[in-house]
Amino acid sequence: MSCFIDVLHESDFTIHNIPFAIISSSESQAPRAASAIGSYAIDLLALAQSGAFGKCSVLGNGVAARVFAEPTLNAFMALGRPAWREARAAIQAALSATGTSKLREDEELRQKVLLPLEKVKFHLPANIGDYTDFYASKEHATNVGVMFRGKENALMPNWVHLPVGYHGRASSVVVSGTSIRRPNGLTLNAETKLPEFKASRKLDYELEVAAYVGTGSKLGDSIAVGDAEEHIFGLSLMNDWSARDIQQYEYVPLGPFLGKNFGTTVSPWIVTLDALEPFRVAQPKQDPSPAAYLSAGSLDAYDVKLEVAIKPPTENTPPIVVSRSNLKYMYWSFKQMLAHHTVNGCNMRPGDLLGSGTISGPTPTSLGSLLELSKNGNEPFQLAPSVTRAFIEDGDEIVISGHCSKEVDGQRIRIGFGEARGVVVPAKSL
Amino acid sequence: MSCFIDVLHESDFTIHNIPFAIISSSESQAPRAASAIGSYAIDLLALAQSGAFGKCSVLGNGVAARVFAEPTLNAFMALGRPAWREARAAIQAALSATGTSKLREDEELRQKVLLPLEKVKFHLPANIGDYTDFYASKEHATNVGVMFRGKENALMPNWVHLPVGYHGRASSVVVSGTSIRRPNGLTLNAETKLPEFKASRKLDYELEVAAYVGTGSKLGDSIAVGDAEEHIFGLSLMNDWSARDIQQYEYVPLGPFLGKNFGTTVSPWIVTLDALEPFRVAQPKQDPSPAAYLSAGSLDAYDVKLEVAIKPPTENTPPIVVSRSNLKYMYWSFKQMLAHHTVNGCNMRPGDLLGSGTISGPTPTSLGSLLELSKNGNEPFQLAPSVTRAFIEDGDEIVISGHCSKEVDGQRIRIGFGEARGVVVPAKSL
C-alpha cells in the first residue's frame, strides 16, 4: 500500500493504521467521526458525502454519512466488524497512490476532507456506558500487592485463575488534553491512626491500554472467548489517574473508589484490531491453565511499545520518559477479559470500555506507575538535573504514547496510538 | 388535599405521593413520563398537552411537553428541584377535588390521561450513566463482615469514618418485572481449594433503596453536604441480586464484580424527596463524628417501611414476607453519600443512581439478605409448610415493597414505592 500523501516514517498515522476518533474544527463545530493520515485528520463525514464508501456492501455511503455524522462512534461501533473492516479498506483506497480515488484527484475535496491535526479539537470518541478496569499485568499486581498487603499476600490465589477486574466510573473518563484536578479526600494519618481530610499527596498515573466494545451482548447471554475479538472495536491508550493515599484508606473491602474516579484520560484515537493484526504475538504462558471458558489461542497479545513521560512545569524541556513498557506483558488478554466479564450474563453495549490495568514489565525501567517506580514514595528518583519525583506534583503533564513497528516483506511498517496527556492542576482549597 | 379520584387508603399512590416513572401503553407505544394516582397511571405528556403546567414558572407547558415526551426522565431531572416541585404541585392541582381542574371536568381528557395501571408497561425510568452502590447499613456490614472475614475484621476501621461504596454496573440495571438468569461463574471448591466453573448455588437478593441524581456536577467540583438534597431527584426500591459464592471467590482485592453485575432490579416509580419530607426522622447517631465535609443535620433519614417477600414456584400462594426493615436504619444518609462521592471532584450526571447497600435492621426479622437470614446457608428456614430456603431457587420471585405512613393533623397519610420484583430463571447450561 502506498499513500498519495507524504507521511513521515515515524508517524503514528500511516496508511497501515486508519484509527478512528471524534473531532470538531473551526469550519464545523459539530463533533463528527475522523480518521488520520500523517499530519492530517480525515473528516469521515465529508469523505462519506463524496461517495468514498459506495463500494461497501455492509456500510455504504448512506449509512456511512449517518454514523460518521454522529457526535460519538457508538453507532459505527454497533455495525460490527465487517463494517469496520470495509470502512478502513475504503479509507485506505481513498488515500492510495494508485487506483481510483476521487480524494486524490479532487483538490477541493482534499481541502474539505484533510484537516491539519493541530487545528482539530478532539472529543471523547464514544459515549461510554460502562467502564471496567482490569488488573491484568502480573508484574504490576505483584509489585502493588507487596506494597499494600506484604509479600505473603501480594498475589491473591484467585489472580491466576481469572482476570481480576472492577467497575470504574464512566462519567469521569475524559479525552487527552483535559486537565485533572488533584483530589481531596480522607487519608490515614500514620501517627494518630485516624483519617484526615486533605489534598492527595500520592497522586499517580497508571499506564494502561483500553479496549472499546464494538458490538454488545444481551443481558443473560455470554460472549465466548473464541468470538470475543469480533466484539472488540479497537484499542486506545489510557491513564487511570490514582490517588494512592485515598485509595489505600478506602479500598477494603469493596475496592477502589474515590482514589480513582476523579479522572481517567483516554487517547482520542482508537486503533482497530485489524490494524493491530500484524503485531500479534504470544501472550505470557498461563500456568495454571485457566478454565475452559477462558481458554483461547496463545497468540492473543499485541506487541505495542508503550512510554510514559513527565513534563515538569519548572523545566523548559520536552516530556522526559520515565518508563518503557509493552502491551505484550499483559498476562490476561482482552479476549479473556471480555469472555470473563460476560460469562455470568452481564450485558455489554457498544462503547463500553475495558481497561487493562497498569502494564508493568519485568524490569525496573518498565514499571507503569510511580507507586512502583518510587516504591510508594520511599525512593524518589531524578527526573531532570534539578528535579526529583516520588509522585505527581502540581503542573506536571503526564504523556502516555504507544506504537507498533515491524519489518514486513523488507518494509518497515509502523502504526501508533497518538497520545493520552493531561496536566495536573492544584486541589480545591479545603 | 382531597382528590377527585377514589383512592384506597392502602394505596401507594395517594395525592400526597405523585411519583415519576416511564411508561408505554397500547394506545401509544412510545415510552414517556408518567405519574400515578390510585390505580391509574397519569400520562404526563397528555396532561402537559392539555395545558396543566401553564402556571409553572420554571417548567411551563412547552418545556413540560418536551421533557415528558422523552423516553427517560433525564431531561426532567436536569431541570432541577424547583421544576420537580412545580410539576408535583401542578399534578396535585389537576387531581384536586376543589379549585380549577380541566382534568376533573373533561371526561375525554381523563380517558387520555388516566390509564389503568395494569394496562401500562414500565420502562427503566432513567438512562443511568453510572450506578454506585454503598454499604450504609451498619447492621448489614457487620453481619456480612463476620461471615466473610470473621468477627475480628467484620467492620473495617474506615467504615465509621466514610460511607464505603463501589462502582456497580449500569448496563444491567433493569426495571421491575425483568427475569434474572442465575449466573455461572468460578467458585471455590472447599475441598480442593481450587475454583470450579458452575452455576451459582448461593443466589441472593439485597433489599436496598436507591437515590437518583437529578442535577449533576462538573468534573473537579464537589457537591457540599448542605446542598446535596437539591441534587437528589428521588428514591426508588432496588434489589441488588448477588451470587455470594462467585462474590466471595473474586472480591479480594478489587471488590465485587461478576457476583453482582448480572442484574440489579429497580422499581418503576421514583418518589421525590418532597413527597418524603413528612417522613423525615433522625438517622442513627454517628460516633465518631464524621469529617466536616460529611457533617449534616441529624434529621436526614426517612421512615420508609420496607418488605421482602418470596413467591416460590411450587406453592399457590401470594409472596411470603421474609423480612421487614426500614430505610431509617441506614447509618449514612444519601446526602452524605453524595457529598462523599463528589468530594474528590468526581462528576455527577442526571440519572446517576446511588444504592444504599443492603438495609438490615437490628432484629432477626429485619435482615435484608438471605446471606444474613440463613447464616450463609448454614441455617435454612421454613418459608411455607413444605418449603425451606437457604438461598434463592429457580422460579422464585422476589418482591420488594416499601411505603411510608403517618398521622398528620388527625389524618393518616400514606405514600408508597410500588414494587421491585423479579423471577429467577435457570442458569445457561455450561
Short mmCIF file of C-alpha atoms in Angstrom, two decimals, chain B residues 53-61 63 82-83 86-87:
data_model
loop_
_atom_site.label_atom_id
_atom_site.label_comp_id
_atom_site.label_asym_id
_atom_site.label_seq_id
_atom_site.Cartn_x
_atom_site.Cartn_y
_atom_site.Cartn_z
CA PHE B 53 -48.44 23.12 33.58
CA GLY B 54 -49.32 26.58 32.31
CA LYS B 55 -48.95 28.23 35.73
CA CYS B 56 -45.46 26.79 36.32
CA SER B 57 -42.82 29.50 36.08
CA VAL B 58 -39.78 27.21 35.67
CA LEU B 59 -41.47 24.37 33.83
CA GLY B 60 -44.36 25.70 31.70
CA ASN B 61 -46.41 23.68 29.22
CA VAL B 63 -40.94 22.51 28.48
CA PRO B 82 -37.88 23.96 41.55
CA ALA B 83 -39.16 22.33 38.35
CA GLU B 86 -43.80 22.76 40.41
CA ALA B 87 -44.61 19.66 38.40
#
